[in-house]
Amino acid sequence: MFFHITLERNMQLHPRHFGPHLRDKLVAKLMKDVEGTCSGRHGFVVAITGVEDIGKGLIREGTGFVTFPVKYQAVVFRPFKGEILEAVVTMVNKMGFFAEAGPVQIFVSNHLIPDDMEFQSGDMPNYTTSDGSVKIQKDSEVRLKIIGTRVDATEIFCIGTIKDDFLGVINDPGVTA
Amino acid sequence: MLVVAKSPAAEASYFLDYYSHYANYKQDHTFNALSMSLGAESSLQSSSSSEDFAAFLDSELELASCDSSPNEGDVTNNEEIDPPQRSKKQKMEGFKTSEDLETERLVKPIEEHIGTSTLGKNVICPPHPGFFKGLCIRCGQIEEDESGVAFGYIHKDLRLGNVEMARLRGADLKSLLHKKKLILILDLDHTLLNSTRLVDVISDEEYLLRQIDGMKDDSDRSLFRLDSMHMLTKLRPFVHNFLKEASSLFEMYIYTMAERSYAIEIAKLLDPGKVYFDSKVITQADCTQRHQKGLDVVLGAESLVVILDDTEVVWQRHKDNLIQMERYHFFASSCRQFGFNAKSLSELMKDERESDGALATVLKILKRTHQMFFDPALGSDVSTRDVRPLLKGIRQEILQGCKIVFSRVFPSNSPAQDQPIWKMAEQLGATCCTEVDPSVTHVISTDTGTQKAHWATQNKKFLVNPHWIEASNFLWQRQKEENFSISNLPSHTIVDCTSKAQESVQ
């Protein structure tokens, strides 16, 4: 789920950046450091929307670096256990399929795929129902439910299931062709 | 959210109103049970989902009975407590329980769903089947489990437990037998191609670099320059046809001791459409034992696997599945690496012939194995068949009926049966012995002057050099003894030897 929250961070700035564009340099550094990172609490920081406040800088003892507490607003993405998401399938193999929803990688193992869907190998490996009506292959869109998440420094991993009601393929890339 | 059990009568009446509103609102039978108990004299009927409830209620009631003053004794002696107070208490419990029921229901759905209804009847997850970055792939719990096997070639964070692997292998076995396919594991270097570093290219080979520029649009090209790896690669003749034909009979894997980046580049050359080897490229990093390849990282049943590799040493545990191939030495650096002083194919500007080169020969053997495996004459149950005895049988036909004696091939002080050439001859179906007798058919020697060699010429037995056995092994056919006489014993590589054999076969 996406959130728009206010975060705070202490940014250190090298004295060479002090000058008329100090604030801009600080904001640029903030964006470079924070966008694209993950944390367990907030999830994946997608983009910084604005800087709310930059506090007074404190010169660190011993070095010339200055620490500014910066309050900023950012759009973050964090998957939750039990959440329902739409994702795009990236890889299908006999163990299940991998899907991506933005920065999050989700694995749906074949334990959590309905029993009537079977794996078909070939040049486009896919999972198909016995009557061929529903097909999950690369680039299909799937609605799935998250049952477990794990966050590390740069990526978020989830385990998902499509074995519930109203879950499964939304859009079949083969159909639209 | 718990309602404390101290409440004056006014609050009790409030609760009553609230509760009855609730009871009408919710249709659940547990609520009905509670609402019935409001008026009734009997104790709470507990339903299946409130088993814990009963215990919870009891504990809360204990609390309630000691805390609030109007309560006398505990509810279990319900007959003696006067109705209004009792109903009040029950209402309080009722309210509490309904509230808690509600919160518990809000919190519980996820766990319940995962535990029971929607994921199938028997989801017991403490035997976690496998892990994706520490998360169990069935229940989502995080467990740092280092058991099982890592499948880095499918996804870098995937690990599977033994039970799950056995299950997947069984499922794979069924589906392959249904499609009438076996499994083929291919090695890359010296088997399907030969690579050299650009720095190792000698002056005689520079014409190849010039050729590459003219080959850009040639779909049949076999010489490639991998700039990102600073290497030059030559695919073995017939490889594209080989892959195409083998793919209809086998599910193919690449298993190489090279690095992953190199293996992926080569897979792109061999399989640009990602049809044969998509997520089936196993490299050195995936091996569970150092310097040893194993079938434990292959999700396929061992009884269906045929391996094509130029070295036997790395397949110690699976020798029965291995078809050892003749090494492809195209570049000079490759010959030097193996200690051969003869000129390489690139220097001689020659190449293996497509029509009956090593790959074409092996393809014939593979087709024959496949045909024997799925032979309808053997009955309809294919699941118990094994490819290993079939390979053994085919090999043993090659030198069947030959009885061999070795002379000056290996030192006589070491046990003869352990010599590799002895073992190779026996694998090919010949019988070996150490002494001559009338039933001997062949004498293998490096020198025409030995006693046994003289005996052979006197008794009109075949006198051949040791390369005859090796050539028969690699060409899967008993070679003509005339081509392997000791006088033209070549001191150079097997490649030349077999190509010579091929030329004379023509």
XYZ file of C-alpha atoms in Angstrom:
683
model
C 0.000 0.000 0.000
C 1.208 3.518 -0.712
C 1.511 6.103 2.018
C 2.427 9.770 2.002
C 4.283 10.398 5.218
C 6.606 12.849 6.882
C 10.000 11.517 7.692
C 12.980 13.026 9.373
C 16.619 12.470 8.672
C 19.896 13.980 9.791
C 21.870 14.959 6.719
C 25.574 15.618 6.855
C 26.997 18.135 4.475
C 30.618 18.781 3.538
C 31.749 22.406 3.899
C 32.545 22.701 0.187
C 28.807 22.895 -0.447
C 28.302 25.885 1.814
C 27.316 28.850 -0.197
C 24.262 30.448 -1.775
C 22.857 27.089 -2.943
C 23.243 25.302 0.344
C 19.591 24.373 0.596
C 19.412 23.034 -2.933
C 22.515 20.967 -2.435
C 21.078 19.590 0.761
C 17.831 18.624 -0.924
C 19.689 17.036 -3.836
C 21.788 14.996 -1.452
C 18.700 13.952 0.435
C 17.039 12.725 -2.717
C 20.106 10.824 -3.787
C 20.482 9.158 -0.413
C 16.910 8.282 0.350
C 14.981 7.610 -2.839
C 15.086 3.944 -3.690
C 16.008 2.732 -0.238
C 13.952 0.531 2.027
C 13.415 0.319 5.690
C 11.474 -2.179 7.739
C 9.239 0.405 9.220
C 8.279 2.540 6.265
C 8.939 0.223 3.379
C 10.286 1.417 0.089
C 10.720 5.157 -0.385
C 9.422 5.804 -3.867
C 9.822 9.568 -4.182
C 10.303 12.650 -2.079
C 7.468 15.094 -2.658
C 8.687 18.036 -0.687
C 10.884 19.293 2.057
C 8.962 20.553 5.013
C 11.623 21.979 7.222
C 15.354 22.130 7.498
C 16.539 22.702 11.001
C 19.583 24.566 12.240
C 22.821 22.909 11.286
C 25.148 21.649 13.984
C 28.867 21.575 13.319
C 30.324 18.222 14.287
C 33.322 18.354 16.550
C 36.578 17.388 15.013
C 35.432 17.641 11.407
C 33.951 20.464 9.448
C 30.810 18.545 8.537
C 27.503 20.023 9.496
C 24.457 18.004 10.416
C 21.050 19.322 9.435
C 17.864 17.669 10.656
C 15.626 17.591 7.601
C 11.907 16.952 7.703
C 10.529 15.863 4.383
C 7.485 14.286 2.888
C 7.725 11.171 0.821
C 5.602 8.608 -0.899
C 6.438 5.204 0.486
C 5.307 1.757 -0.472
C 4.952 -0.958 2.079
C 3.271 -4.299 1.596
C 1.405 -5.729 4.519
C 0.554 -9.243 5.437
C -3.015 -9.876 4.347
C -3.001 -7.122 1.771
C -4.347 -7.734 -1.709
C -2.167 -6.446 -4.535
C -2.029 -6.557 -8.271
C 1.274 -7.672 -9.723
C 2.838 -8.516 -13.061
C 4.253 -11.989 -13.559
C 7.959 -12.011 -14.414
C 8.949 -15.656 -14.347
C 7.047 -18.924 -14.343
C 8.595 -22.262 -13.441
C 7.612 -25.578 -11.991
C 7.876 -24.292 -8.448
C 5.513 -21.408 -8.830
C 5.797 -17.958 -10.318
C 7.560 -14.730 -9.504
C 5.682 -11.473 -9.811
C 6.546 -7.846 -9.287
C 4.473 -5.026 -7.922
C 6.659 -1.974 -8.218
C 9.787 -2.484 -6.162
C 8.385 -5.550 -4.426
C 9.168 -9.089 -5.565
C 6.530 -11.645 -4.763
C 6.819 -15.393 -5.042
C 3.732 -17.545 -5.299
C 4.641 -21.170 -4.863
C 2.579 -23.904 -6.386
C 1.355 -24.860 -2.913
C -0.626 -21.648 -3.045
C -1.881 -21.928 -6.582
C -5.282 -23.561 -6.959
C -5.040 -27.297 -7.497
C -6.782 -27.244 -10.845
C -3.994 -25.162 -12.386
C -1.132 -27.181 -13.756
C 2.304 -26.227 -14.904
C 2.952 -26.535 -18.631
C 6.559 -26.220 -19.701
C 7.559 -25.155 -23.170
C 8.789 -21.998 -24.784
C 6.258 -19.992 -22.766
C 5.953 -21.848 -19.477
C 2.599 -21.222 -17.867
C 0.017 -22.436 -15.398
C -3.271 -23.393 -16.996
C -6.564 -24.759 -15.760
C -7.620 -28.124 -17.085
C -10.102 -26.575 -19.521
C -7.587 -24.007 -20.698
C -9.752 -21.072 -19.701
C -7.315 -19.397 -17.332
C -3.634 -19.059 -18.045
C -0.838 -17.493 -16.024
C 2.294 -16.721 -18.017
C 4.968 -14.071 -18.186
C 3.483 -10.544 -18.306
C 0.058 -11.624 -17.088
C -1.464 -9.420 -14.438
C -2.454 -11.207 -11.301
C -4.285 -10.235 -8.149
C -2.713 -11.884 -5.153
C -2.726 -11.772 -1.390
C 0.434 -11.266 0.608
C 1.001 -13.779 3.354
C 4.483 -12.877 4.470
C 6.930 -10.038 3.942
C 10.556 -9.434 4.536
C 12.449 -6.190 4.087
C 16.137 -5.811 3.607
C 18.252 -2.730 2.819
C 17.308 -2.360 -0.812
C 14.550 -4.828 -1.551
C 11.311 -6.147 -0.219
C 10.365 -9.812 -0.651
C 6.943 -11.273 -0.193
C 5.198 -14.585 -0.394
C 1.784 -14.458 -1.964
C -1.150 -16.708 -2.633
C -3.847 -16.862 -5.272
C -5.734 -19.661 -3.616
C -8.459 -17.428 -2.260
C -11.706 -16.132 -3.686
C -11.416 -13.318 -6.204
C -7.685 -13.823 -6.658
C -5.918 -14.837 -9.804
C -5.436 -13.589 -13.328
C -6.853 -10.179 -14.183
C -5.509 -9.703 -17.608
C -4.136 -12.301 -19.961
C -1.554 -10.932 -22.370
C -2.426 -13.600 -24.907
C -6.058 -12.580 -25.096
C -5.471 -9.001 -26.106
C -3.183 -9.957 -28.984
C -10.794 -2.865 24.457
C -11.698 -5.110 27.338
C -14.516 -3.962 29.427
C -13.564 -4.113 33.051
C -15.882 -6.130 35.185
C -16.715 -3.330 37.593
C -19.896 -1.686 36.613
C -22.765 -0.198 38.487
C -26.307 -1.072 37.621
C -26.763 1.936 35.368
C -23.970 0.825 33.180
C -25.390 -2.651 33.181
C -28.582 -1.423 31.651
C -26.631 0.510 29.078
C -24.820 -2.654 28.278
C -28.072 -4.462 27.943
C -29.317 -2.015 25.346
C -26.039 -2.066 23.516
C -25.903 -5.770 23.668
C -29.347 -6.434 22.387
C -28.665 -4.021 19.538
C -25.571 -6.011 18.837
C -27.383 -9.305 19.038
C -29.838 -8.187 16.396
C -27.097 -6.799 14.242
C -24.906 -9.843 14.160
C -26.312 -13.045 12.874
C -23.613 -15.343 14.081
C -24.665 -18.329 16.128
C -22.229 -17.574 18.884
C -23.944 -14.310 19.424
C -27.263 -16.063 19.412
C -25.972 -18.394 22.012
C -24.972 -15.490 24.147
C -28.207 -13.640 23.616
C -30.114 -16.731 24.566
C -28.146 -16.936 27.718
C -29.234 -13.425 28.567
C -32.644 -14.601 29.467
C -31.933 -18.217 30.048
C -30.828 -19.794 33.231
C -28.390 -22.197 31.652
C -24.728 -21.491 31.300
C -23.080 -20.203 28.205
C -23.193 -22.491 25.256
C -19.840 -22.385 23.659
C -19.503 -22.914 19.955
C -16.537 -24.262 18.126
C -14.847 -20.920 17.514
C -15.179 -19.862 21.102
C -13.487 -22.808 22.752
C -10.841 -20.399 23.897
C -13.574 -18.105 24.767
C -14.899 -20.331 27.428
C -11.564 -20.395 29.126
C -11.172 -16.684 28.619
C -14.609 -16.069 30.039
C -13.920 -18.201 33.026
C -10.798 -16.303 33.802
C -12.500 -12.986 33.409
C -15.356 -14.139 35.557
C -12.963 -15.071 38.298
C -11.741 -11.522 38.108
C -15.207 -10.164 38.029
C -16.333 -12.141 41.005
C -13.557 -10.875 43.209
C -13.699 -7.287 42.007
C -17.236 -6.077 41.836
C -19.204 -5.978 45.043
C -22.667 -7.081 44.009
C -21.327 -10.346 42.673
C -21.504 -13.296 44.968
C -19.563 -16.400 44.311
C -18.860 -17.360 40.764
C -21.076 -17.996 37.900
C -20.707 -21.674 37.951
C -23.127 -21.767 40.827
C -25.586 -20.044 38.614
C -28.704 -21.495 40.125
C -28.166 -19.649 43.349
C -27.413 -16.203 42.085
C -30.521 -14.135 41.735
C -31.621 -13.641 38.158
C -31.230 -9.870 37.792
C -27.679 -9.840 39.009
C -26.864 -12.893 37.080
C -28.329 -11.510 33.948
C -26.445 -8.332 34.564
C -23.217 -10.241 34.852
C -24.031 -12.244 31.817
C -24.779 -9.103 29.994
C -21.457 -7.756 31.040
C -19.803 -10.923 29.951
C -21.972 -10.846 26.948
C -20.898 -7.384 26.053
C -17.339 -8.148 26.777
C -17.401 -11.284 24.826
C -19.242 -9.754 21.933
C -16.767 -6.917 21.836
C -13.891 -9.250 22.115
C -15.427 -11.559 19.656
C -15.575 -8.682 17.305
C -11.982 -7.621 17.840
C -10.832 -11.152 17.735
C -12.683 -11.626 14.545
C -11.091 -8.527 13.098
C -7.657 -9.717 14.032
C -8.172 -13.398 13.358
C -9.275 -13.553 9.730
C -5.760 -13.534 8.330
C -4.461 -16.234 10.615
C -7.582 -18.313 10.218
C -7.499 -18.074 6.507
C -3.898 -19.029 6.369
C -4.292 -21.769 8.877
C -7.342 -23.538 7.603
C -10.017 -22.823 5.075
C -8.642 -21.298 1.950
C -5.246 -22.870 1.696
C -6.434 -26.419 1.621
C -7.264 -28.910 4.237
C -3.954 -30.051 5.609
C -1.756 -27.014 5.806
C 0.615 -27.947 8.526
C 3.495 -25.701 8.034
C 6.173 -26.610 10.491
C 7.601 -28.821 7.810
C 8.297 -25.723 5.725
C 8.684 -26.871 2.131
C 11.098 -24.200 1.057
C 12.248 -20.668 1.609
C 12.326 -17.536 -0.462
C 14.749 -15.216 1.305
C 13.922 -16.742 4.655
C 10.149 -16.630 4.161
C 8.407 -19.990 4.073
C 6.778 -20.330 0.659
C 3.620 -21.837 2.096
C 2.894 -19.923 5.285
C 4.983 -16.788 5.010
C 6.746 -17.145 8.333
C 10.321 -16.069 8.574
C 12.668 -18.891 9.526
C 16.385 -18.842 9.101
C 16.789 -22.383 7.891
C 20.026 -23.486 6.313
C 18.936 -27.043 5.565
C 17.886 -28.106 2.118
C 19.494 -27.083 -1.141
C 19.914 -23.610 -2.557
C 18.595 -23.135 -6.061
C 20.484 -20.011 -6.977
C 20.067 -20.588 -10.683
C 16.304 -20.194 -10.475
C 16.339 -17.247 -8.127
C 19.205 -16.128 -5.980
C 17.240 -16.345 -2.736
C 15.441 -19.645 -3.165
C 16.051 -22.720 -1.009
C 14.067 -25.939 -1.033
C 13.780 -28.662 1.557
C 14.272 -32.342 0.814
C 10.610 -33.266 1.026
C 9.662 -30.534 -1.387
C 12.406 -31.523 -3.806
C 11.242 -35.123 -3.733
C 7.701 -33.986 -4.405
C 8.793 -31.772 -7.310
C 10.909 -34.553 -8.756
C 7.980 -36.921 -8.615
C 5.714 -34.417 -10.336
C 8.350 -33.739 -12.956
C 8.829 -37.453 -13.567
C 5.150 -37.895 -14.251
C 4.888 -34.950 -16.594
C 8.010 -35.906 -18.555
C 6.955 -39.502 -18.966
C 3.613 -38.277 -20.142
C 5.288 -36.107 -22.755
C 7.727 -38.916 -23.603
C 10.830 -36.967 -22.750
C 13.988 -37.746 -20.843
C 16.399 -35.288 -19.235
C 19.656 -34.234 -20.875
C 22.346 -32.336 -19.020
C 24.910 -30.620 -21.196
C 28.338 -29.371 -20.343
C 29.592 -26.312 -22.194
C 33.360 -26.142 -22.516
C 34.938 -28.714 -24.808
C 31.606 -30.429 -25.208
C 29.393 -28.004 -27.117
C 31.978 -25.333 -27.787
C 35.537 -24.202 -27.199
C 36.486 -20.811 -25.825
C 39.706 -18.942 -25.529
C 40.692 -15.640 -24.052
C 41.477 -12.924 -26.556
C 44.945 -12.565 -25.090
C 45.663 -16.233 -25.789
C 44.908 -16.026 -29.493
C 48.098 -16.872 -31.399
C 49.184 -15.283 -34.669
C 48.020 -18.235 -36.759
C 44.533 -17.771 -35.399
C 44.187 -14.102 -36.150
C 42.399 -14.833 -39.405
C 39.472 -15.841 -37.233
C 39.170 -12.364 -35.791
C 39.008 -10.947 -39.288
C 36.338 -13.482 -40.215
C 34.065 -12.379 -37.422
C 33.505 -8.978 -38.937
C 32.088 -10.558 -42.042
C 29.813 -12.862 -40.103
C 27.516 -10.351 -38.460
C 24.333 -11.391 -40.218
C 25.072 -15.029 -40.711
C 22.541 -17.094 -38.850
C 24.672 -20.198 -39.072
C 27.750 -18.596 -37.606
C 29.661 -20.518 -35.072
C 32.433 -18.104 -34.170
C 31.589 -15.383 -31.680
C 33.450 -12.682 -29.897
C 32.343 -12.034 -26.328
C 33.668 -8.565 -25.725
C 32.304 -8.270 -22.223
C 34.326 -11.312 -21.212
C 37.275 -10.736 -23.590
C 36.846 -14.152 -25.096
C 36.468 -15.851 -28.401
C 34.078 -18.763 -28.708
C 33.729 -21.406 -31.350
C 30.593 -23.525 -31.291
C 31.049 -27.161 -32.192
C 29.807 -28.082 -35.674
C 26.252 -29.381 -35.781
C 25.391 -27.851 -32.399
C 22.275 -25.962 -33.508
C 20.757 -28.995 -35.189
C 21.771 -31.126 -32.271
C 19.934 -28.862 -29.828
C 16.875 -28.675 -32.004
C 16.594 -32.401 -32.406
C 17.472 -33.229 -28.845
C 14.902 -30.778 -27.497
C 12.094 -32.817 -28.969
C 13.235 -35.873 -27.035
C 14.798 -34.363 -23.916
C 14.305 -31.609 -21.423
C 17.688 -29.925 -21.446
C 19.819 -28.295 -18.772
C 23.195 -26.629 -18.965
C 25.578 -27.593 -16.171
C 28.988 -26.006 -16.303
C 31.864 -25.376 -13.948
C 32.313 -21.905 -15.376
C 31.061 -18.682 -13.883
C 27.465 -17.649 -14.149
C 28.086 -14.572 -16.281
C 29.924 -16.643 -18.891
C 27.281 -19.356 -18.840
C 24.485 -16.860 -19.394
C 26.324 -15.310 -22.359
C 26.835 -18.720 -23.938
C 23.219 -19.658 -23.310
C 22.221 -16.548 -25.250
C 24.333 -17.718 -28.181
C 23.049 -21.266 -28.141
C 19.474 -20.390 -27.317
C 18.589 -16.859 -28.404
C 14.874 -17.528 -28.072
C 15.203 -18.815 -24.499
C 13.394 -21.949 -25.491
C 15.786 -24.650 -24.389
C 17.493 -23.342 -21.298
C 15.297 -20.728 -19.680
C 16.201 -20.769 -15.957
C 17.949 -24.110 -16.403
C 21.543 -22.918 -16.463
C 23.423 -24.429 -13.539
C 26.882 -23.100 -12.824
C 29.782 -23.602 -10.479
C 28.225 -21.488 -7.765
C 25.238 -23.836 -7.535
C 27.236 -26.980 -6.890
C 26.831 -28.288 -3.388
C 30.264 -29.925 -3.377
C 33.431 -28.248 -4.496
C 34.704 -29.379 -7.878
C 31.921 -31.924 -8.173
C 28.785 -31.710 -10.182
C 25.704 -33.340 -8.761
C 22.133 -34.094 -9.664
C 20.912 -32.780 -6.319
C 20.408 -29.323 -7.820
C 18.485 -30.699 -10.753
C 14.756 -30.942 -10.207
C 14.383 -34.113 -12.165
C 14.379 -37.812 -11.381
C 17.801 -39.457 -11.638
C 16.427 -42.395 -13.545
C 15.690 -40.167 -16.533
C 18.942 -38.225 -16.668
C 21.559 -38.545 -19.401
C 24.666 -36.419 -18.978
C 26.911 -35.241 -21.798
C 30.290 -34.106 -20.555
C 33.902 -34.332 -21.618
C 35.233 -35.026 -18.112
C 34.311 -37.934 -15.922
C 36.090 -36.682 -12.827
C 33.418 -34.155 -11.910
C 30.617 -36.676 -12.066
C 31.882 -39.172 -9.491
C 28.460 -39.723 -7.998
C 26.645 -40.197 -11.268
C 28.969 -42.085 -13.555
C 26.186 -44.359 -14.721
C 24.281 -41.501 -16.274
C 27.294 -40.063 -18.079
C 28.128 -40.238 -21.755
C 31.684 -39.037 -21.977
C 32.374 -37.013 -25.075
C 35.514 -36.347 -26.974
C 36.977 -32.971 -26.160
C 36.591 -30.228 -28.724
C 39.953 -28.503 -29.088
C 39.522 -25.787 -31.657
C 41.887 -23.186 -30.313
C 45.606 -23.616 -29.814
C 45.412 -22.460 -26.218
C 43.005 -25.295 -25.485
C 45.422 -27.898 -26.841
C 48.298 -26.459 -24.852
C 46.181 -26.469 -21.735
C 45.779 -30.196 -22.015
C 49.395 -30.780 -22.907
C 49.042 -31.640 -26.577
C 51.779 -30.380 -28.849
C 50.030 -31.011 -32.110
C 48.445 -28.269 -34.139
C 44.902 -27.365 -33.212
C 41.995 -27.298 -35.629
C 42.227 -23.521 -35.958
C 45.850 -23.670 -36.980
C 45.135 -26.393 -39.487
C 42.116 -24.421 -40.691
C 40.058 -27.559 -40.335
C 37.011 -28.451 -38.340
C 35.028 -31.498 -37.348
C 32.635 -32.628 -39.999
C 28.984 -31.868 -39.328
C 27.587 -35.046 -40.713
C 29.499 -37.473 -38.566
C 31.271 -35.376 -35.988
C 31.080 -36.021 -32.291
C 27.730 -34.333 -31.814
C 26.102 -36.175 -34.678
C 27.333 -39.498 -33.304
C 26.110 -38.740 -29.832
C 22.765 -37.621 -31.161
C 22.295 -41.011 -32.746
C 23.054 -42.696 -29.445
C 20.656 -40.378 -27.624
C 17.903 -41.109 -30.089
C 18.510 -44.795 -29.703
C 18.422 -44.572 -25.905
C 15.203 -42.604 -26.046
C 13.655 -45.108 -28.373
C 14.655 -48.022 -26.183
C 13.322 -46.320 -23.080
C 9.906 -45.616 -24.539
C 9.697 -48.862 -26.408
C 6.052 -49.910 -26.335
C 7.095 -53.555 -26.503
C 8.323 -53.328 -22.926
C 4.853 -52.721 -21.583
C 2.808 -49.672 -20.718
C 4.251 -48.821 -17.319
C 7.111 -46.454 -17.929
C 7.534 -45.128 -14.427
C 9.834 -47.856 -13.195
C 12.243 -47.744 -16.103
C 15.699 -46.379 -15.737
C 17.983 -44.961 -18.389
C 21.199 -46.127 -16.742
C 21.003 -49.845 -17.542
C 20.060 -48.895 -21.093
C 23.214 -46.830 -21.525
C 25.261 -49.625 -20.080
C 23.685 -52.110 -22.457
C 24.341 -49.966 -25.516
C 27.952 -49.524 -24.517
C 28.492 -53.176 -23.958
C 27.500 -53.978 -27.491
C 30.406 -52.072 -28.983
C 33.221 -54.492 -28.323
C 31.122 -57.495 -27.621
C 32.859 -60.736 -28.266
C 36.345 -59.300 -28.084
C 38.855 -60.786 -25.695
C 41.740 -58.458 -25.100
C 45.250 -58.759 -23.770
C 47.393 -55.704 -23.098
C 51.078 -55.548 -23.814
C 53.358 -52.696 -22.787
C 50.370 -50.420 -22.333
C 50.619 -50.082 -18.576
C 53.229 -51.123 -16.027
C 52.920 -54.756 -14.992
C 53.530 -54.127 -11.320
C 50.245 -52.274 -10.832
C 46.939 -54.161 -10.696
C 45.714 -54.510 -14.236
C 42.025 -54.334 -13.423
C 42.386 -50.791 -12.060
C 43.871 -49.390 -15.216
C 41.539 -46.928 -16.917
C 41.996 -48.534 -20.309
C 41.116 -51.949 -18.902
C 37.980 -50.523 -17.347
C 37.072 -48.740 -20.543
C 37.429 -51.928 -22.550
C 35.261 -53.803 -20.081
C 32.631 -51.074 -20.190
C 32.570 -51.472 -23.937
C 31.717 -55.129 -23.528
C 35.084 -56.741 -24.073
C 36.665 -59.236 -21.734
C 40.194 -58.489 -20.646
C 42.821 -60.856 -19.426
C 46.471 -60.714 -18.591
C 47.741 -63.822 -20.341
C 47.367 -65.019 -23.893
C 45.329 -68.068 -24.664
C 43.606 -69.398 -27.799
C 40.365 -67.514 -27.108
C 42.043 -64.096 -27.173
C 40.992 -62.018 -30.186
C 42.966 -58.782 -29.781
C 46.371 -57.821 -28.449
C 46.710 -54.163 -27.590
C 50.282 -53.002 -27.652
C 52.487 -49.974 -28.164
C 55.348 -51.952 -29.599
C 55.528 -54.665 -32.218
C 58.529 -56.297 -30.574
C 56.915 -57.720 -27.468
C 56.263 -61.397 -26.870
C 52.541 -61.007 -26.929
C 52.760 -58.967 -30.147
C 54.736 -61.737 -31.812
C 52.224 -64.277 -30.607
C 49.438 -62.201 -32.116
C 51.031 -61.944 -35.555
C 51.870 -65.639 -35.487
C 48.341 -66.657 -34.566
C 46.663 -64.167 -36.877
C 45.120 -62.224 -33.989
C 44.398 -58.478 -34.236
C 47.326 -56.357 -33.116
C 46.244 -52.786 -32.491
C 47.414 -49.747 -30.594
C 45.530 -48.463 -27.501
C 43.809 -45.688 -29.422
C 41.590 -48.303 -30.991
C 39.762 -48.713 -27.709
C 39.451 -44.983 -27.123
C 38.221 -44.360 -30.653
C 35.627 -47.080 -30.283
C 34.505 -45.474 -27.072
C 34.064 -42.044 -28.553
C 32.607 -43.133 -31.843
C 30.284 -45.728 -30.306
C 31.323 -48.208 -32.892
C 33.945 -50.890 -33.138
C 36.645 -49.386 -35.253
C 38.406 -51.123 -38.091
C 41.524 -52.686 -36.689
C 43.524 -51.964 -39.830
C 43.467 -48.257 -39.059
C 45.048 -48.703 -35.684
C 48.093 -50.729 -36.431
C 51.104 -50.062 -34.302
C 53.288 -48.799 -37.107
C 51.177 -45.730 -37.582
C 50.760 -45.128 -33.878
C 50.120 -41.387 -33.681
C 51.675 -39.451 -30.877
C 49.189 -36.660 -31.179
C 45.730 -36.025 -29.944
C 42.654 -38.132 -30.095
C 41.040 -35.544 -32.297
C 43.431 -36.282 -35.079
C 43.103 -39.966 -34.404
C 39.394 -40.075 -34.781
C 39.370 -37.708 -37.698
C 41.792 -40.065 -39.326
C 39.414 -42.858 -38.542
C 36.614 -40.856 -40.037
C 38.584 -40.165 -43.157
C 39.284 -43.826 -43.645
C 35.690 -44.716 -42.905
C 34.768 -42.536 -45.836
